[in-house]
Every structure is written in C-alpha cells, then in structure tokens.
Backbone as a ProteinNet text record, in pm:
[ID]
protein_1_A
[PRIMARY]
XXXXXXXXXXXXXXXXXXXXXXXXXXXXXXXXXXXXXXXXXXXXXXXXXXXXXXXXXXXXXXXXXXXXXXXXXXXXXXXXXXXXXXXXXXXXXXXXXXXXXXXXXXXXXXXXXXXX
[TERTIARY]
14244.9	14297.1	14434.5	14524.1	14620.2	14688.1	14684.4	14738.7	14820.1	14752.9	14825.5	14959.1	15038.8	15154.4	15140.1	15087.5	15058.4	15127.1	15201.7	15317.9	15259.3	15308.7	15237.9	15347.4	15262.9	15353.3	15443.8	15548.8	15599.9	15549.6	15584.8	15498.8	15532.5	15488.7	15534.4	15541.7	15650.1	15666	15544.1	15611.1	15461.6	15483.1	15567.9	15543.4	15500.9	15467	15415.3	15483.8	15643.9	15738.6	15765.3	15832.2	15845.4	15954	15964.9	16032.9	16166	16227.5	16389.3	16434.4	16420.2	16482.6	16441.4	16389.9	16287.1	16415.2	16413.6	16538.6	16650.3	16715.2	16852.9	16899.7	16779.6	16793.6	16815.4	16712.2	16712.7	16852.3	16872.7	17005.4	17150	17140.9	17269.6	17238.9	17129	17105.9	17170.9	17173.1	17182	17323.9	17404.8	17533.6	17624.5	17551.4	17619.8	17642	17508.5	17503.9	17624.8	17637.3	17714.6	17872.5	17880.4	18045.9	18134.3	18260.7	18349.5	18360.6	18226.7	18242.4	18248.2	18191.1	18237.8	18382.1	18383.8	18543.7	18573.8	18675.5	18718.6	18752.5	18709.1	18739.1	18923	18912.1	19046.9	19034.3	19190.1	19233.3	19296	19244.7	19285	19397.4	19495.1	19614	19664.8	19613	19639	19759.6	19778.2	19810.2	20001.2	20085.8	20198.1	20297.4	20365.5	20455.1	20544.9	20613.3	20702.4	20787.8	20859	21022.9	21107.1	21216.2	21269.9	21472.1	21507.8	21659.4	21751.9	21800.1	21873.2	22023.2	22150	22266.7	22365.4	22431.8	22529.4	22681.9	22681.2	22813.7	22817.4	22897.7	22879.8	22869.4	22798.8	22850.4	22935.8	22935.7	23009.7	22909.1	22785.7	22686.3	22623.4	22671.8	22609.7	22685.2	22813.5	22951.9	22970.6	22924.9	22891.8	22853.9	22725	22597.6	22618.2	22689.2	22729.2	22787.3	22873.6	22952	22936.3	22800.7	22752.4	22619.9	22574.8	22428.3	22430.3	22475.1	22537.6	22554.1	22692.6	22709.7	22670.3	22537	22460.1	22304.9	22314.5	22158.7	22176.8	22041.3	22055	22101.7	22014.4	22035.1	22117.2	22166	22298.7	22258.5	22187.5	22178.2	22207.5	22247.7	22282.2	22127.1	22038.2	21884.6	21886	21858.8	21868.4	21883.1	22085.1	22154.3	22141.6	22086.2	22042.9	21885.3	21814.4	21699.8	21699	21827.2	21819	21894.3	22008.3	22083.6	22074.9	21967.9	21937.8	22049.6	22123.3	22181.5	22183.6	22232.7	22263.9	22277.4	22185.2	22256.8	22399.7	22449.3	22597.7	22618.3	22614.4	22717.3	22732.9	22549	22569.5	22614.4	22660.6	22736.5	22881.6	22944.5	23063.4	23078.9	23005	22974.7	23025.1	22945.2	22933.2	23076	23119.8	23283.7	23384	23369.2	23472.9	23425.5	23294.9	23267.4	23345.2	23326.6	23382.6	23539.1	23591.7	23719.1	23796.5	23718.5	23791.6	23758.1	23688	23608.8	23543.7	23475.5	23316.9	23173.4	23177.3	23090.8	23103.2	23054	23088.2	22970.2	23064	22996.6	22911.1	22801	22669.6	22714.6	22615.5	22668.4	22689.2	22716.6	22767.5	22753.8	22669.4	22623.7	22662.8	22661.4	22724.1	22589.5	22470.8	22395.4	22377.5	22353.5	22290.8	22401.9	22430.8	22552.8	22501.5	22495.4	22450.1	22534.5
14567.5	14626.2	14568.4	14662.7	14580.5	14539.6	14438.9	14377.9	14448.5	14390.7	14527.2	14444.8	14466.7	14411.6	14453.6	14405.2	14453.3	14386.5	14476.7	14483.5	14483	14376.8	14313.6	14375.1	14410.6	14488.7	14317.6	14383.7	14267.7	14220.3	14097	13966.9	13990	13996.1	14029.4	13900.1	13901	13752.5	13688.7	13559.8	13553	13558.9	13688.3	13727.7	13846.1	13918.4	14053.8	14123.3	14120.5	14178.8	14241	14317.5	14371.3	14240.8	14229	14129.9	14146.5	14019	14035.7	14128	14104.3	14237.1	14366.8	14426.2	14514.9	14567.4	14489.9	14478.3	14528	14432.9	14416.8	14566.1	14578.3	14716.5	14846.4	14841.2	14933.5	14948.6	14833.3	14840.8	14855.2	14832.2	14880.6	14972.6	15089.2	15229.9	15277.2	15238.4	15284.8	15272	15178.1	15093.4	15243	15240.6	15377.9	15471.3	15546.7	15679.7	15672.5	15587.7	15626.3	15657.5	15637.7	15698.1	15606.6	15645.2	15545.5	15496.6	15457.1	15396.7	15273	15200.6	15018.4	14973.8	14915.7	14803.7	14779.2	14777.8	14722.7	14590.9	14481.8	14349.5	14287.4	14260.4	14189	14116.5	14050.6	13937	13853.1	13728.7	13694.1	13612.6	13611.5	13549	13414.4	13357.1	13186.8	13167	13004.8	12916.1	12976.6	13025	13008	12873	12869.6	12729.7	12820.6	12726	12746.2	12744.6	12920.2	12914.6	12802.6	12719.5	12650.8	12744.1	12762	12865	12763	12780.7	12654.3	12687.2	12620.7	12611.3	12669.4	12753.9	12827.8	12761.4	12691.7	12673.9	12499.9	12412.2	12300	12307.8	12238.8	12207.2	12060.4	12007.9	11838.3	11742.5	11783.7	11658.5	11666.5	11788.9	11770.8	11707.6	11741	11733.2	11543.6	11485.7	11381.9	11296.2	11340.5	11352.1	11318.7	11378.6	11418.5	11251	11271.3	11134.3	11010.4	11015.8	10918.2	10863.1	10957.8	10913	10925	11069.4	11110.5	10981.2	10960.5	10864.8	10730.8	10663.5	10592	10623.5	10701	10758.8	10738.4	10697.1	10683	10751.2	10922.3	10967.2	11106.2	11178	11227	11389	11492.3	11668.2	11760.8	11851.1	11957.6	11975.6	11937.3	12018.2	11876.3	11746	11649.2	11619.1	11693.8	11724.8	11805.7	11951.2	12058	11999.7	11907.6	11906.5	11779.5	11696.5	11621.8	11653.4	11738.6	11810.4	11923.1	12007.4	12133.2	12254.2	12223.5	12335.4	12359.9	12510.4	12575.9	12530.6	12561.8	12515.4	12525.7	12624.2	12630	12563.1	12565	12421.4	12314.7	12267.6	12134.8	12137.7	12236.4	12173.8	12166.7	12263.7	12207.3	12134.1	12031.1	11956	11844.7	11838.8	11741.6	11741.9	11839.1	11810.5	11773.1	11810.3	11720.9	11637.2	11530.7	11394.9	11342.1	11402.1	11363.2	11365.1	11482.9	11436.1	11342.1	11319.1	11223.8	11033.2	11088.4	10926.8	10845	10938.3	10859.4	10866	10974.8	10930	10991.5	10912.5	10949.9	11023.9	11096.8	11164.1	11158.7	11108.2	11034.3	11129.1	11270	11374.6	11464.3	11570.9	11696.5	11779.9	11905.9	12027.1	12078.4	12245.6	12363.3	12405.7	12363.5	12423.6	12258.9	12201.5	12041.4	11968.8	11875.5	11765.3	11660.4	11574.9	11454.7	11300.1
-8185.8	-8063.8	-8034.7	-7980.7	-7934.2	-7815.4	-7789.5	-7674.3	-7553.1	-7418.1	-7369.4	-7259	-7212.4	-7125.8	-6969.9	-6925.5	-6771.3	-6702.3	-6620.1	-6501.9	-6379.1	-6309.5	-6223.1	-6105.9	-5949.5	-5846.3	-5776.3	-5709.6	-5638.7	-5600.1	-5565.7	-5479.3	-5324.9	-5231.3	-5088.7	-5014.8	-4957.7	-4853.4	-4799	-4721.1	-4662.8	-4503.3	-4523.6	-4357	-4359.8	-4498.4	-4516.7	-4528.9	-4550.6	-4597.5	-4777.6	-4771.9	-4938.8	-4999.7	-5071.2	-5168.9	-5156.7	-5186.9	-5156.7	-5233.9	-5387.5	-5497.6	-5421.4	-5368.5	-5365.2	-5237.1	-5131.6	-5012.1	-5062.8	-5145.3	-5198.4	-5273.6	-5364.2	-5392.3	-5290.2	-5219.9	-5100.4	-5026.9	-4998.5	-4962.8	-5007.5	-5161.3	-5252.7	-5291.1	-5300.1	-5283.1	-5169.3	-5037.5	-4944.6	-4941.4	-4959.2	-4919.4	-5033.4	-5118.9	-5247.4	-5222	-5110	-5065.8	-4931.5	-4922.9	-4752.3	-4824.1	-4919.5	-4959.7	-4882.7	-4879.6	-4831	-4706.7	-4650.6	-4511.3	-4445.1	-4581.1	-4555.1	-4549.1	-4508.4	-4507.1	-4656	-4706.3	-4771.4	-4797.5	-4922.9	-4883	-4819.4	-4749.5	-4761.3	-4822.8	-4886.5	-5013.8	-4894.4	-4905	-4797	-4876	-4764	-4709	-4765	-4769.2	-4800.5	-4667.8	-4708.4	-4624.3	-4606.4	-4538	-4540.3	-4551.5	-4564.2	-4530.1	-4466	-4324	-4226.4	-4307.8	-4308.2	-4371.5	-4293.3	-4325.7	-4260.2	-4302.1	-4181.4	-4184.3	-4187.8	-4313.3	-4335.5	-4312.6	-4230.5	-4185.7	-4325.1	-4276.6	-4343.6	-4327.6	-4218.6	-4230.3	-4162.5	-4151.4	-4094.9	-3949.3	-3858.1	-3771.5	-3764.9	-3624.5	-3631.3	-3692.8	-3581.9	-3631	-3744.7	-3835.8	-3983	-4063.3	-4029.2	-4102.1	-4053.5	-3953.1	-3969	-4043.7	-4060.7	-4120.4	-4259.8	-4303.8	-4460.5	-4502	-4424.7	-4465.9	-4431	-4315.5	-4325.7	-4442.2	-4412.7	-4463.1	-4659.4	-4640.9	-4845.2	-4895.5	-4860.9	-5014.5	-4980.9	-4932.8	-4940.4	-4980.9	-4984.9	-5079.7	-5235.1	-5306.6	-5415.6	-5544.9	-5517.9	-5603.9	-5527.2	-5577.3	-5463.9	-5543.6	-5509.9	-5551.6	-5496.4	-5482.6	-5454.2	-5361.5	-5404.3	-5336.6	-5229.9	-5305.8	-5176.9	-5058.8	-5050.7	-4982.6	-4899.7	-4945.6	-4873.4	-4774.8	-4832.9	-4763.6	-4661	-4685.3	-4594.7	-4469.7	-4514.7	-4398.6	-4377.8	-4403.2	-4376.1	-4402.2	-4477	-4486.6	-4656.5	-4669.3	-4777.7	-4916	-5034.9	-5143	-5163	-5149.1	-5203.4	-5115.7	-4961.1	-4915.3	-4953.2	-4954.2	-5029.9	-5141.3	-5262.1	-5421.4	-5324.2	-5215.3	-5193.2	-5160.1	-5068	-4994.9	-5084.9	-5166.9	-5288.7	-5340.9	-5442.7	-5498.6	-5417	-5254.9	-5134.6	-5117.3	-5099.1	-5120.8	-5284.2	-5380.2	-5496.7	-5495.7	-5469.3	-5449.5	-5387.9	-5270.5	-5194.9	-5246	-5291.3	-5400.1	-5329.6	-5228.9	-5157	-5278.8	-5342.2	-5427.8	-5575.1	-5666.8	-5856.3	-5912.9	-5937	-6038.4	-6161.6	-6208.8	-6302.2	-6417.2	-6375.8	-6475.9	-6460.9	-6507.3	-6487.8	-6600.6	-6531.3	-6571.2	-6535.4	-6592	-6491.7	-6449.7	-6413.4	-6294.6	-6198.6	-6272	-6175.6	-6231.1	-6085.4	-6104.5	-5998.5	-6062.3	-5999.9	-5979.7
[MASK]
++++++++++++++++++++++++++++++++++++++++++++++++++++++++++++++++++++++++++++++++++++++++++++++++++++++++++++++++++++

C-alpha cells in the first residue's frame, strides 16, 4: 500500500480566531482587489544639513578677520578659509594670492586647482 500525505486544516488561535497566514492572506487578497486606493509608500527624506549662505563679497569685520586670524593658522586652503570666514570659495583663492602678495603668508605648494 502506499503511504498516504495528509494535510492537516489550520491551527486556530487560542482565542478562536482563524490563523495569522489564513488573515494575512485574506487581507493581501483584499488590499489587491481595491485597485489603486492605498497610499503610496513615501521614501523618506533623510536628515538635511542647514545650507549655510556663504559671503560674496568682504565686509570690514571679515576683511579683518582675514588678516588677522589667516596667516596664523597652520595649514592655510582655499576651503579652510572659506569655512572659517564664511565666505566664497573664489574669494577665499583671492583672498589668499593678496595675503601672498603682500608676504603675510608662503606659499608650500602650488597647483592649478589646490594651493596651499
């Protein structure tokens, strides 16, 4: 004779409820038939960082600033510069060759994108 495979019915909670699969199904049947009426997931957002509007042109107390604090810092960048005085890359590389010219501070090395 041969062996037979008997399929056993769901197991029902023990509050007398139908089985979670049994649910889950029911309900992603159901969730299918309703056509496009759920929400769509949002992708959420992540964390921003505060743009910071960085100075286009000098004022006094930057232009201060520059010549005080610059050419006593160690390592002297175009980005440094910009982040310690809030203003503009390109200001700060000009910034930088009028500190150099005037021979407040030397020039290490020099690239045509980074000059340090």
């Amino acid at each position: 004779s041969k062996p037979r495979h008997i399929t056993m019915p769901p197991k029902d909670d023990k509050k007398g409820g139908k089985s979670k699969q049994i649910q889950s199904a029911k309900a992603a049947a159901k969730g299918a038939s309703s056509g496009g009426k759920q929400k769509k997931k949002k992708w959420s957002k992540g964390k921003k960082d505060a743009k910071s509007t960085n100075n286009v042109l000098f004022d006094k107390a930057t232009y201060d600033a520059l010549y005080k604090k610059v050419p006593a810092t160690k390592l002297i960048t175009a980005s440094t510069v910009s982040g310690q005085l809030q203003i503009t890359g390109s200001l700060a590389k000009k910034a930088l060759r009028e500190l150099a010219a005037k021979g407040l501070i030397k020039p290490v090395h020099q690239h045509s994108y980074q000059r340090m």
